[in-house]
JSON list of N, CA and C in Angstrom, two decimals:
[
{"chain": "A", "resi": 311, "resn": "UNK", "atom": "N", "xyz": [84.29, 110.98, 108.36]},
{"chain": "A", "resi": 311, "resn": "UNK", "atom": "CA", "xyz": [84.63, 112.38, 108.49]},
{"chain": "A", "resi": 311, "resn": "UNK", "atom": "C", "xyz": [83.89, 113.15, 107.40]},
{"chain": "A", "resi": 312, "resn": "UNK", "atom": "N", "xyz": [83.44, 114.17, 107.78]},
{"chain": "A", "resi": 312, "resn": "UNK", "atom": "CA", "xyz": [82.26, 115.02, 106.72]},
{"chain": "A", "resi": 312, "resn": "UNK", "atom": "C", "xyz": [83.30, 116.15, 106.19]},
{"chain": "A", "resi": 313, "resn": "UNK", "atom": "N", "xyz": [83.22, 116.03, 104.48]},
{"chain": "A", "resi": 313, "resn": "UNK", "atom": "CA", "xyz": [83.98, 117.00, 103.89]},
{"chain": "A", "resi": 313, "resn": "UNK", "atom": "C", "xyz": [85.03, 116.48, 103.19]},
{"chain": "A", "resi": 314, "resn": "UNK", "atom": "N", "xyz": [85.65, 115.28, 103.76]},
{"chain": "A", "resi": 314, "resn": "UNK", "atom": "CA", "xyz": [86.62, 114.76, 102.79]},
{"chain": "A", "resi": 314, "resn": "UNK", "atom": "C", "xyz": [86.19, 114.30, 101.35]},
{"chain": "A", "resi": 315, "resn": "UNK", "atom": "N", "xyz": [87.10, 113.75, 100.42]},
{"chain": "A", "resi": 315, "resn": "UNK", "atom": "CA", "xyz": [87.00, 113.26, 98.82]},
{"chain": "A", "resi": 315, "resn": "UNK", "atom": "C", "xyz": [86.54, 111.80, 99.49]},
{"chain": "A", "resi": 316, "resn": "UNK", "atom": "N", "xyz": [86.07, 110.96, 98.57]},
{"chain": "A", "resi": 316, "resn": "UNK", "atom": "CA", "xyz": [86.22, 109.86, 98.21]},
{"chain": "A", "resi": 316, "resn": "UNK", "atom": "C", "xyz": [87.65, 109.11, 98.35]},
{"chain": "A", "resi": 317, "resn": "UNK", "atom": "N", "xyz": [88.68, 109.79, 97.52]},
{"chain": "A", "resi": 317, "resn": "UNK", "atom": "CA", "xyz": [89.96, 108.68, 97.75]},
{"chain": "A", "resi": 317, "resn": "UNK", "atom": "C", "xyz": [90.59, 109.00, 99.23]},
{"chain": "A", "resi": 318, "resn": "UNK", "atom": "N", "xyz": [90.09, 110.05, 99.72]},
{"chain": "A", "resi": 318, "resn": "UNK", "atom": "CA", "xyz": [90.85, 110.19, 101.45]},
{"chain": "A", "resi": 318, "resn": "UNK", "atom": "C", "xyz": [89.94, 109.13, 102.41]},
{"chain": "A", "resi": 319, "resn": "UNK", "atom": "N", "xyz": [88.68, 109.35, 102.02]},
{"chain": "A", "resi": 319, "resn": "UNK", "atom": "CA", "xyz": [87.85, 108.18, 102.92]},
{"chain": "A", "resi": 319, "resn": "UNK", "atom": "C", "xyz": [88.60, 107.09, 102.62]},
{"chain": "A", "resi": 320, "resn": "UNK", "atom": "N", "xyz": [88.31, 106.78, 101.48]},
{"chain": "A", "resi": 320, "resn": "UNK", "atom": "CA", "xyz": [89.35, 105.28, 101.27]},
{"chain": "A", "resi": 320, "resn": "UNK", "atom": "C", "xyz": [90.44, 104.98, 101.70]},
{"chain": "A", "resi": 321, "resn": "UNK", "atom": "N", "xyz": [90.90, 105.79, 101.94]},
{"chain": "A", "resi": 321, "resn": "UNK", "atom": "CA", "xyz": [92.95, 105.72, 102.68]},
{"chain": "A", "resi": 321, "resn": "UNK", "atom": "C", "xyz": [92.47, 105.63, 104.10]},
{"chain": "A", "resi": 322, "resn": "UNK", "atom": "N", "xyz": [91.67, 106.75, 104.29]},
{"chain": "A", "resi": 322, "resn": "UNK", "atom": "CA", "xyz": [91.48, 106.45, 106.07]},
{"chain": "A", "resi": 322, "resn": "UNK", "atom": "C", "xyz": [91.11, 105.25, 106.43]},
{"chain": "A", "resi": 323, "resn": "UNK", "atom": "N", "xyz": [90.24, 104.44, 105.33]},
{"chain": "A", "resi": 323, "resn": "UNK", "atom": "CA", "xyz": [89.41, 103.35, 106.11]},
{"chain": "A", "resi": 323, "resn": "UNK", "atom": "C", "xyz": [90.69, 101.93, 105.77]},
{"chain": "A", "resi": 324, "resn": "UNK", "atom": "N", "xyz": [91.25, 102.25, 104.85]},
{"chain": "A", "resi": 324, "resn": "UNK", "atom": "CA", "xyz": [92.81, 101.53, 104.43]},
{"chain": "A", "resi": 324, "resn": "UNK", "atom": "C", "xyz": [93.57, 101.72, 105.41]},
{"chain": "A", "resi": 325, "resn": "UNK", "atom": "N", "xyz": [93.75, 102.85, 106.11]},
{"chain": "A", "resi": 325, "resn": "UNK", "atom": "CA", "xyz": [94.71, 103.25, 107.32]},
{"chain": "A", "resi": 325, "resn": "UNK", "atom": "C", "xyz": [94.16, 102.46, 108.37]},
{"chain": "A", "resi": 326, "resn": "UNK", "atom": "N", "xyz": [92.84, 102.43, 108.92]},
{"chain": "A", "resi": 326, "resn": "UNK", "atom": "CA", "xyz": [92.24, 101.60, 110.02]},
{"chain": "A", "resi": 326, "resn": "UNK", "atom": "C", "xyz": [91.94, 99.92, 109.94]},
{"chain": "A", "resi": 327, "resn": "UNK", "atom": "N", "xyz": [92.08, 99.39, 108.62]},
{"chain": "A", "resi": 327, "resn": "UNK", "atom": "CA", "xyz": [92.19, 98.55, 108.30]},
{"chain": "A", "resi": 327, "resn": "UNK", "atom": "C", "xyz": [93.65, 97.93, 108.51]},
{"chain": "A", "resi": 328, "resn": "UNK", "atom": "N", "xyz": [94.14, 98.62, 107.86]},
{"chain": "A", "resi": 328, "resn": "UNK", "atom": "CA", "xyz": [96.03, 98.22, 108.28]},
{"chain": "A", "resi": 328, "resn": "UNK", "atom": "C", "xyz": [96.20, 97.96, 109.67]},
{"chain": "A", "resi": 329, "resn": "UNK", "atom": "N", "xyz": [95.45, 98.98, 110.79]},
{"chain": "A", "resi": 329, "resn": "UNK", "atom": "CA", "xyz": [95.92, 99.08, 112.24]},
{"chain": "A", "resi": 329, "resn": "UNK", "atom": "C", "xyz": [96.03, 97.78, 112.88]},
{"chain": "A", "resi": 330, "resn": "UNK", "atom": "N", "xyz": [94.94, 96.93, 112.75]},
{"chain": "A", "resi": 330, "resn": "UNK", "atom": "CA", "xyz": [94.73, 95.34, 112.85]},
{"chain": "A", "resi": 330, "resn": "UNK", "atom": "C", "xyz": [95.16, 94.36, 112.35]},
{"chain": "A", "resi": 331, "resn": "UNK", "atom": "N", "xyz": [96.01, 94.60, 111.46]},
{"chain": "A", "resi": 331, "resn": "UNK", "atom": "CA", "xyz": [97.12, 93.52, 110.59]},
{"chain": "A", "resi": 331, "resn": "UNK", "atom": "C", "xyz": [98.72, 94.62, 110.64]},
{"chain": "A", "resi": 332, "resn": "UNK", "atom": "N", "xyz": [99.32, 94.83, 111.65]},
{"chain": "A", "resi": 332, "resn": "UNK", "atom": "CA", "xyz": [100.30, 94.79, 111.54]},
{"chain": "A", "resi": 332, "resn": "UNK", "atom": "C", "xyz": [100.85, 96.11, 110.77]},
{"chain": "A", "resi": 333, "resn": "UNK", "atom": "N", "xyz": [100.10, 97.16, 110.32]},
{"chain": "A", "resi": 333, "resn": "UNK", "atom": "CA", "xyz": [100.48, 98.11, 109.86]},
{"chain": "A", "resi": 333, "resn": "UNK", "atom": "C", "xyz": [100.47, 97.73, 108.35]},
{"chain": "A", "resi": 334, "resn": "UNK", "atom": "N", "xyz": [99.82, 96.53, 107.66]},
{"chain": "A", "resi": 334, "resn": "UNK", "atom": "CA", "xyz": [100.43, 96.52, 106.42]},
{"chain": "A", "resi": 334, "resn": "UNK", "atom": "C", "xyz": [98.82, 95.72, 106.19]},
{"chain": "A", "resi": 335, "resn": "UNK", "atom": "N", "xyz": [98.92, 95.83, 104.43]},
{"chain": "A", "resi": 335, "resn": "UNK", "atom": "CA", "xyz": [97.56, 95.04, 103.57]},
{"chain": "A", "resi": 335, "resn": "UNK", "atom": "C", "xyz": [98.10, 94.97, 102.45]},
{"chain": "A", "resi": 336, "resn": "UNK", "atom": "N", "xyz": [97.17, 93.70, 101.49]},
{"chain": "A", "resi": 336, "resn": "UNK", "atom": "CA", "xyz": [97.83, 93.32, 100.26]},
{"chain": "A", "resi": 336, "resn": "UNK", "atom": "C", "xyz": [96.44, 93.73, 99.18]},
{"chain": "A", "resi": 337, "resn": "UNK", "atom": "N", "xyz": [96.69, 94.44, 98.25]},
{"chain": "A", "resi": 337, "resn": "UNK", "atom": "CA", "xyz": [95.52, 94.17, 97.16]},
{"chain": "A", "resi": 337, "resn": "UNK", "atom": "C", "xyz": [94.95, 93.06, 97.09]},
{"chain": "A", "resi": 338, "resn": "UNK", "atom": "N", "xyz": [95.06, 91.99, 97.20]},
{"chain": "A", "resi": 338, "resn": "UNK", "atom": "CA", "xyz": [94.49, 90.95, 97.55]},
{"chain": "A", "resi": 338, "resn": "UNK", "atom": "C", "xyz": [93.84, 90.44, 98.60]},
{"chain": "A", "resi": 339, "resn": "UNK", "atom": "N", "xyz": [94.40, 91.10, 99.24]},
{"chain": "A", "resi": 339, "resn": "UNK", "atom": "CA", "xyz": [93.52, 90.79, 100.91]},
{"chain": "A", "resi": 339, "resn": "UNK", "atom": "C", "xyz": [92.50, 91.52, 101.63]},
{"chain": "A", "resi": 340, "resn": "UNK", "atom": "N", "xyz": [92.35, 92.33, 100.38]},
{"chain": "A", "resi": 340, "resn": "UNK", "atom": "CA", "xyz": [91.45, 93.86, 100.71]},
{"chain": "A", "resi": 340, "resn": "UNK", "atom": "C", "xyz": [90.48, 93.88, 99.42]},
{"chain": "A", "resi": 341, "resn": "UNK", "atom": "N", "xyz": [89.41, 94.27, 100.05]},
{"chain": "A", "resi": 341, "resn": "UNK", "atom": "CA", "xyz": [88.34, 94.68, 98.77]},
{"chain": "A", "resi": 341, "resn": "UNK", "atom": "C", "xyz": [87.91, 96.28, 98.96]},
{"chain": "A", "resi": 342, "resn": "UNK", "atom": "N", "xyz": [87.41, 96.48, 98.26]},
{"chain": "A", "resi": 342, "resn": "UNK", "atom": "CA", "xyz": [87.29, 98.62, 97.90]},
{"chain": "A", "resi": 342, "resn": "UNK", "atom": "C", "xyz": [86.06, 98.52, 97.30]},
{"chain": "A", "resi": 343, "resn": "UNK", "atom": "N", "xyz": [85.17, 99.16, 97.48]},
{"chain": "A", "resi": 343, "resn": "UNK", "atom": "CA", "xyz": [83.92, 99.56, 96.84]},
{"chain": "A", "resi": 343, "resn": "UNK", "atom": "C", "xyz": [83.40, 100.98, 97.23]},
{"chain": "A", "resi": 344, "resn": "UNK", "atom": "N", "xyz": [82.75, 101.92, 96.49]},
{"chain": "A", "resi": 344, "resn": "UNK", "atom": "CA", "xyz": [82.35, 102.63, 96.37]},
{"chain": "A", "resi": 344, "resn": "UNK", "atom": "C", "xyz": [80.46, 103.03, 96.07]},
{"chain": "A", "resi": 345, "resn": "UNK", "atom": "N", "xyz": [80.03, 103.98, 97.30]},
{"chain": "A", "resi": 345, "resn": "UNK", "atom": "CA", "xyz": [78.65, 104.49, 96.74]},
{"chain": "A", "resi": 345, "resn": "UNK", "atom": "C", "xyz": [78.71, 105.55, 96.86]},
{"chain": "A", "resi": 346, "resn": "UNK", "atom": "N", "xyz": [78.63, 107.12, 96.40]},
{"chain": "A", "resi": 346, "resn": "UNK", "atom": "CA", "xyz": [78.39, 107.82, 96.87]},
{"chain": "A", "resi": 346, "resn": "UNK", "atom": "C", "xyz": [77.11, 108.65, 96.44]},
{"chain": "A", "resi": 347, "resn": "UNK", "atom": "N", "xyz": [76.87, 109.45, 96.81]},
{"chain": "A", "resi": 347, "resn": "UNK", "atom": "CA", "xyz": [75.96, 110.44, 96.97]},
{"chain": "A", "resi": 347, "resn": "UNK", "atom": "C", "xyz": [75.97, 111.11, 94.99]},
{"chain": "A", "resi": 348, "resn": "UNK", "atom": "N", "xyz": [76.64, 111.46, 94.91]},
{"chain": "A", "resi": 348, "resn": "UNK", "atom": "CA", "xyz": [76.95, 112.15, 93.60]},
{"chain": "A", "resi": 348, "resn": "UNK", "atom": "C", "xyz": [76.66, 110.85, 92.77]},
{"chain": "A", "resi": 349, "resn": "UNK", "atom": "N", "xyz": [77.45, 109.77, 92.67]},
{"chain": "A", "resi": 349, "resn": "UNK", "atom": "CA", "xyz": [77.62, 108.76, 91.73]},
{"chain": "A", "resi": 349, "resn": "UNK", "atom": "C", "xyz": [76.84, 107.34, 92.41]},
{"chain": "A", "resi": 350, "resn": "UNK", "atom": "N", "xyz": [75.94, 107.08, 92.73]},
{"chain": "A", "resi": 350, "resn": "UNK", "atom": "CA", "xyz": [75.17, 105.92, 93.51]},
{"chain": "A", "resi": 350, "resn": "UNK", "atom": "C", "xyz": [75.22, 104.85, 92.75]},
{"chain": "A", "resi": 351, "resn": "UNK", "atom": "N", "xyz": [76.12, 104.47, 91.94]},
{"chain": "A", "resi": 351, "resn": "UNK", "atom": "CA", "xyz": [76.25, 103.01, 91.34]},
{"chain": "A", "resi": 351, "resn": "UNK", "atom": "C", "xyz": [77.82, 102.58, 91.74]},
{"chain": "A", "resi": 352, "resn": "UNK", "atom": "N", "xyz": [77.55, 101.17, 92.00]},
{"chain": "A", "resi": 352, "resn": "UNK", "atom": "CA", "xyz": [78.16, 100.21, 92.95]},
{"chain": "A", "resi": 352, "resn": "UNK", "atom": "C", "xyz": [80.00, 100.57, 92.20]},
{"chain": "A", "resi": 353, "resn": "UNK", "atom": "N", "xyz": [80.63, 100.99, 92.99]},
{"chain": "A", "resi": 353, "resn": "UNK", "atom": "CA", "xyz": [82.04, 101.31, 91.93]},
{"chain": "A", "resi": 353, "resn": "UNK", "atom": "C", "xyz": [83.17, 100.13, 92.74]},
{"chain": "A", "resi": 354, "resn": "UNK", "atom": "N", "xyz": [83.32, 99.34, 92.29]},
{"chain": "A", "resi": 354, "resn": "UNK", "atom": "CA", "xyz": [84.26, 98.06, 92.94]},
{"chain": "A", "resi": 354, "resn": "UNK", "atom": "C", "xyz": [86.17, 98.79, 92.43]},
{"chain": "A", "resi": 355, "resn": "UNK", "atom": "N", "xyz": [86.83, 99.15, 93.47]},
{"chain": "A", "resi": 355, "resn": "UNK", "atom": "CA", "xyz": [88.35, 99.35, 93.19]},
{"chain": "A", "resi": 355, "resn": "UNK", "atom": "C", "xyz": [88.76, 97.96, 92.58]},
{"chain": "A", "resi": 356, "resn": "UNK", "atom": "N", "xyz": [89.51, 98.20, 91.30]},
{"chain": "A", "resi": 356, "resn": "UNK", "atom": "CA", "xyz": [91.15, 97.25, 91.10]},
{"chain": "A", "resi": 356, "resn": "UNK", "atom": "C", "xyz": [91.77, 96.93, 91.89]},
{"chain": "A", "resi": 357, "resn": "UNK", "atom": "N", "xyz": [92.35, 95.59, 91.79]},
{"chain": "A", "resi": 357, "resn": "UNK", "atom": "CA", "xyz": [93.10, 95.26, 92.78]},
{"chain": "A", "resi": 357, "resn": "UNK", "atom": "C", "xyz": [94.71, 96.28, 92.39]},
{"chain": "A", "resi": 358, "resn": "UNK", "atom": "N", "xyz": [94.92, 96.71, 90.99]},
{"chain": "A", "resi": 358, "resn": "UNK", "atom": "CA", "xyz": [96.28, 98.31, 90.28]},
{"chain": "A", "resi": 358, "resn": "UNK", "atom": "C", "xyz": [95.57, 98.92, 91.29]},
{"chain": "A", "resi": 359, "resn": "UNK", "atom": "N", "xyz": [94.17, 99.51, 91.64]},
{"chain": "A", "resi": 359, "resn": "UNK", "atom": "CA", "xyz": [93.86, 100.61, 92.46]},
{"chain": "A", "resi": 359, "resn": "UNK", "atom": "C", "xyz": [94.17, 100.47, 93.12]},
{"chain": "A", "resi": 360, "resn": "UNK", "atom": "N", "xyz": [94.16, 99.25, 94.21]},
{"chain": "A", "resi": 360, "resn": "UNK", "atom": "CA", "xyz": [94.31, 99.17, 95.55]},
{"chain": "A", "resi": 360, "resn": "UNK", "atom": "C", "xyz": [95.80, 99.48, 95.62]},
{"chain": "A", "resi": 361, "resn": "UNK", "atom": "N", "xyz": [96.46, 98.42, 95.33]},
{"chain": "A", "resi": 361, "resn": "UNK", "atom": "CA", "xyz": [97.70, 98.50, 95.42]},
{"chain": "A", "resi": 361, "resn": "UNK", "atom": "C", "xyz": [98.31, 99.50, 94.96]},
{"chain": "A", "resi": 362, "resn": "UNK", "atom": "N", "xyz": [97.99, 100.77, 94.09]},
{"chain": "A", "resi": 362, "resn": "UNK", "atom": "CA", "xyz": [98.64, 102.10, 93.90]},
{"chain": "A", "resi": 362, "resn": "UNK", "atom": "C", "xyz": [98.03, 103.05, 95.16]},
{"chain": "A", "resi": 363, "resn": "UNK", "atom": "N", "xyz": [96.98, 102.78, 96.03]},
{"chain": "A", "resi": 363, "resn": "UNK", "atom": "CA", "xyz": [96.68, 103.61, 97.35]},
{"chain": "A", "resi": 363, "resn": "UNK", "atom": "C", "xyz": [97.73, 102.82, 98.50]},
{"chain": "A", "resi": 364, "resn": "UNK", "atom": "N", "xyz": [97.63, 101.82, 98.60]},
{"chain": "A", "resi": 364, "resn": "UNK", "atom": "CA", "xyz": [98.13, 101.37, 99.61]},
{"chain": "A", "resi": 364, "resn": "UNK", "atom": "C", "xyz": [99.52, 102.07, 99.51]},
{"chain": "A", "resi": 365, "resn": "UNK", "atom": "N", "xyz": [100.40, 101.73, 98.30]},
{"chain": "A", "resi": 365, "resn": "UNK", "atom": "CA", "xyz": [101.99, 101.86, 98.28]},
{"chain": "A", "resi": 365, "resn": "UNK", "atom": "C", "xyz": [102.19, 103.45, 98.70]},
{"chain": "A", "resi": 366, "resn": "UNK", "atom": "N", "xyz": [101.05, 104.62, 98.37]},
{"chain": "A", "resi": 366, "resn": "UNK", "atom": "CA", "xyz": [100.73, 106.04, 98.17]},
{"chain": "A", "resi": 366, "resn": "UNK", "atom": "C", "xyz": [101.15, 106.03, 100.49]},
{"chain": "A", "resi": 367, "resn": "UNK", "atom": "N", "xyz": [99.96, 105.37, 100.96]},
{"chain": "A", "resi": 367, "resn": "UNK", "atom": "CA", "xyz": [99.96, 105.07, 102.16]},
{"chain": "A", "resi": 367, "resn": "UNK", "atom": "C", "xyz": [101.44, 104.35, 102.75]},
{"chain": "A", "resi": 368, "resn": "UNK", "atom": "N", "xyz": [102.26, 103.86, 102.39]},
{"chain": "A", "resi": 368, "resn": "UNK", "atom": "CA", "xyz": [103.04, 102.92, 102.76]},
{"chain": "A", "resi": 368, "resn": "UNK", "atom": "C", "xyz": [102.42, 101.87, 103.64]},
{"chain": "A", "resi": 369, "resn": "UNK", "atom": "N", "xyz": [101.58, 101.32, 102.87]},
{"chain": "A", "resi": 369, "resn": "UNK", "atom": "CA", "xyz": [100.72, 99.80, 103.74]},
{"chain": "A", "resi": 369, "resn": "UNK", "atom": "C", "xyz": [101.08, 98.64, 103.10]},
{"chain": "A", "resi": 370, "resn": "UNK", "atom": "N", "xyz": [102.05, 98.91, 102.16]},
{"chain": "A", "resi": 370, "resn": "UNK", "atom": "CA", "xyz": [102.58, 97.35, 101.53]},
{"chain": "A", "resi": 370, "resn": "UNK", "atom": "C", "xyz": [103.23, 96.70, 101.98]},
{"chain": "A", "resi": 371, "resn": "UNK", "atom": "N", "xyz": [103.31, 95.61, 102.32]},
{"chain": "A", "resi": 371, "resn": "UNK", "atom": "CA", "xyz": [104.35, 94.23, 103.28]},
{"chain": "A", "resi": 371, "resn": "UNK", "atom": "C", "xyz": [105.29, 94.84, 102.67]},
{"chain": "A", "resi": 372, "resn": "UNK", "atom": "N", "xyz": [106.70, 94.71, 103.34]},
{"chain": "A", "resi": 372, "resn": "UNK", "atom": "CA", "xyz": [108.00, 95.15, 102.96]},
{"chain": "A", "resi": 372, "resn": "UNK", "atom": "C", "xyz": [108.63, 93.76, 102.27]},
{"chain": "A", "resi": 373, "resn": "UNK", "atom": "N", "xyz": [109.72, 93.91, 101.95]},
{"chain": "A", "resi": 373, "resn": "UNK", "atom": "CA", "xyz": [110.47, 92.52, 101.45]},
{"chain": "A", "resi": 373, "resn": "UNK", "atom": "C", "xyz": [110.55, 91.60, 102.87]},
{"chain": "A", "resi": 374, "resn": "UNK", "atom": "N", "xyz": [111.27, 92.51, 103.66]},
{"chain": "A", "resi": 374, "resn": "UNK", "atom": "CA", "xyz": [111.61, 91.95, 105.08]},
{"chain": "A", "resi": 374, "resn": "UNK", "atom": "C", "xyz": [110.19, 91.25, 105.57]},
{"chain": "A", "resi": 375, "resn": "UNK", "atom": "N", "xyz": [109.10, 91.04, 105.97]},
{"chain": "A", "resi": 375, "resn": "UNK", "atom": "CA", "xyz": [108.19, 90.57, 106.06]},
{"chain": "A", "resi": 375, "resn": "UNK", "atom": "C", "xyz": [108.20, 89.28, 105.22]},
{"chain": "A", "resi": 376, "resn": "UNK", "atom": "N", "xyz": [108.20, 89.40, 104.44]},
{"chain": "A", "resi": 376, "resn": "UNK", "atom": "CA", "xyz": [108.37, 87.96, 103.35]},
{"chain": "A", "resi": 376, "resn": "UNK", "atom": "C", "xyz": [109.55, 87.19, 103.70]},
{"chain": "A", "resi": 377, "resn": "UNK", "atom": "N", "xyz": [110.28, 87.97, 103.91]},
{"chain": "A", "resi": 377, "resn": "UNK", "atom": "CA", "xyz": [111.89, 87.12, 104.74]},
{"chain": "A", "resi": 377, "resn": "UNK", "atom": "C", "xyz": [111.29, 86.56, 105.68]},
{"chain": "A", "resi": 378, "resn": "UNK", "atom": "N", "xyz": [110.63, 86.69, 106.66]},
{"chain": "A", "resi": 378, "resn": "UNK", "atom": "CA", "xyz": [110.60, 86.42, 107.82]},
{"chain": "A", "resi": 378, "resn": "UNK", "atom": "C", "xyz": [109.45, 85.35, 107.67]},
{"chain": "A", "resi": 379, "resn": "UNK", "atom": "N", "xyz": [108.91, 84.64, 106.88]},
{"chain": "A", "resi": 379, "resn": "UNK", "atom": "CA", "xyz": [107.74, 83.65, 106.52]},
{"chain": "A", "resi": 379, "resn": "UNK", "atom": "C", "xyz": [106.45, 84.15, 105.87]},
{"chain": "A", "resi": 380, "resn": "UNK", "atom": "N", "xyz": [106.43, 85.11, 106.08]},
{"chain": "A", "resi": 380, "resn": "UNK", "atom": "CA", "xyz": [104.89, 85.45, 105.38]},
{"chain": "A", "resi": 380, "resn": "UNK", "atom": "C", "xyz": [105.15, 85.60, 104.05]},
{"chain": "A", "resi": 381, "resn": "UNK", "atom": "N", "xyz": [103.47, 85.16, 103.70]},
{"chain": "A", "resi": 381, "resn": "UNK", "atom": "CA", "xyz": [103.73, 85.39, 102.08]},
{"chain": "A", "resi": 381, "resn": "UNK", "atom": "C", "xyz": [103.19, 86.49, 101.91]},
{"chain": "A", "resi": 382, "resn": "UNK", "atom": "N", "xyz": [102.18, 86.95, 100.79]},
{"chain": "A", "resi": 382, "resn": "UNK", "atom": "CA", "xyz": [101.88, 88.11, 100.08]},
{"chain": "A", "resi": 382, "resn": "UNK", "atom": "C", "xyz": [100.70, 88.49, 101.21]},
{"chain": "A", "resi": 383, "resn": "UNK", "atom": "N", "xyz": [100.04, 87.51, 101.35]},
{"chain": "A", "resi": 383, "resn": "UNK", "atom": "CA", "xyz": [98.58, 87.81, 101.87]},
{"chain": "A", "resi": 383, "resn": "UNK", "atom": "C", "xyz": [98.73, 87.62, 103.75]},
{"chain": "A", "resi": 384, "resn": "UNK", "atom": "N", "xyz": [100.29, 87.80, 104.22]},
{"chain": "A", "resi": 384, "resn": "UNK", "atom": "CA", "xyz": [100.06, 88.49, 105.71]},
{"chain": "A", "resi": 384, "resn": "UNK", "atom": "C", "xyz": [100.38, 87.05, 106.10]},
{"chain": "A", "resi": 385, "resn": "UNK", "atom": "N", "xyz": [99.74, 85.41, 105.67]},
{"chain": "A", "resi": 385, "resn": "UNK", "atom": "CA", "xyz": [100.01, 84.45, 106.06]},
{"chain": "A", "resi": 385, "resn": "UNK", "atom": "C", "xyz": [101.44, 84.12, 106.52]},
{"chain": "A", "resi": 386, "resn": "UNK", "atom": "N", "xyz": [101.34, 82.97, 107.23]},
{"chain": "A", "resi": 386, "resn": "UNK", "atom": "CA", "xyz": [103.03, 82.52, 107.45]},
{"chain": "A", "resi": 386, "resn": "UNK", "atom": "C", "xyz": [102.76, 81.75, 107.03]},
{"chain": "A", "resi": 387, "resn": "UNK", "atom": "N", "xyz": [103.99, 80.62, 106.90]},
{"chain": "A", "resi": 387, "resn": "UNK", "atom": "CA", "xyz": [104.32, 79.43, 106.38]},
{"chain": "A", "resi": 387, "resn": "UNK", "atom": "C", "xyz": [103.26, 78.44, 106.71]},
{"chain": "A", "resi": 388, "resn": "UNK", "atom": "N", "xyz": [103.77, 78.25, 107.97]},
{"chain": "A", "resi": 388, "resn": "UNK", "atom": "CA", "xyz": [102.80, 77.46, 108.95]},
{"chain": "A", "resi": 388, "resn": "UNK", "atom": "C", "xyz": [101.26, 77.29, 108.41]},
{"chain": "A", "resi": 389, "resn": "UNK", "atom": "N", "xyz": [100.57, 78.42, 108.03]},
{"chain": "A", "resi": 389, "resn": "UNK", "atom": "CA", "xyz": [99.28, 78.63, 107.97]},
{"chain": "A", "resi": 389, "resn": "UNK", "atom": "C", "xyz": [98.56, 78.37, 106.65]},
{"chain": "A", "resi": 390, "resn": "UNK", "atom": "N", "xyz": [99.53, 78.15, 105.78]},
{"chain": "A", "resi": 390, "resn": "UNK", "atom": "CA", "xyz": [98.99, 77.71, 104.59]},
{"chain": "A", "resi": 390, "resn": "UNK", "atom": "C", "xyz": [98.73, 76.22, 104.67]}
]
């Protein structure tokens, strides 16, 4: 989308990312990088970053999710 910031691109592409896992993502299961136009050196997000956009988004696994077998990273039991 032309005109947005930097951290809204990032949520949107966090939002479309989520759509395919269930509505939810883990700082860990996600990587963030940055180029832009203004600043053209390689800017890699924190996994504190990620996880302070995601929670901003409500894309964090709930407790209930973890009840139910999955661990942090979306896996179930089974799959480890």
């Amino acid at each position: 989308e032309e005109g947005i910031s930097t951290e809204e691109a990032i949520g949107l592409a966090l939002d479309t990312l989520a759509q395919s896992n269930d509505g939810e993502l883990t700082p860990d299961g996600v990587g963030v990088a940055t180029i832009t136009v203004d600043d053209p050196e390689y800017a890699e997000r924190s996994s504190d970053e990620i996880e302070e956009i995601l929670d901003e988004r409500d894309l964090l696994p709930t407790d209930e999710d973890e009840a139910d077998g999955e661990d942090a990273d979306g896996a179930t039991d089974d799959e480890e």
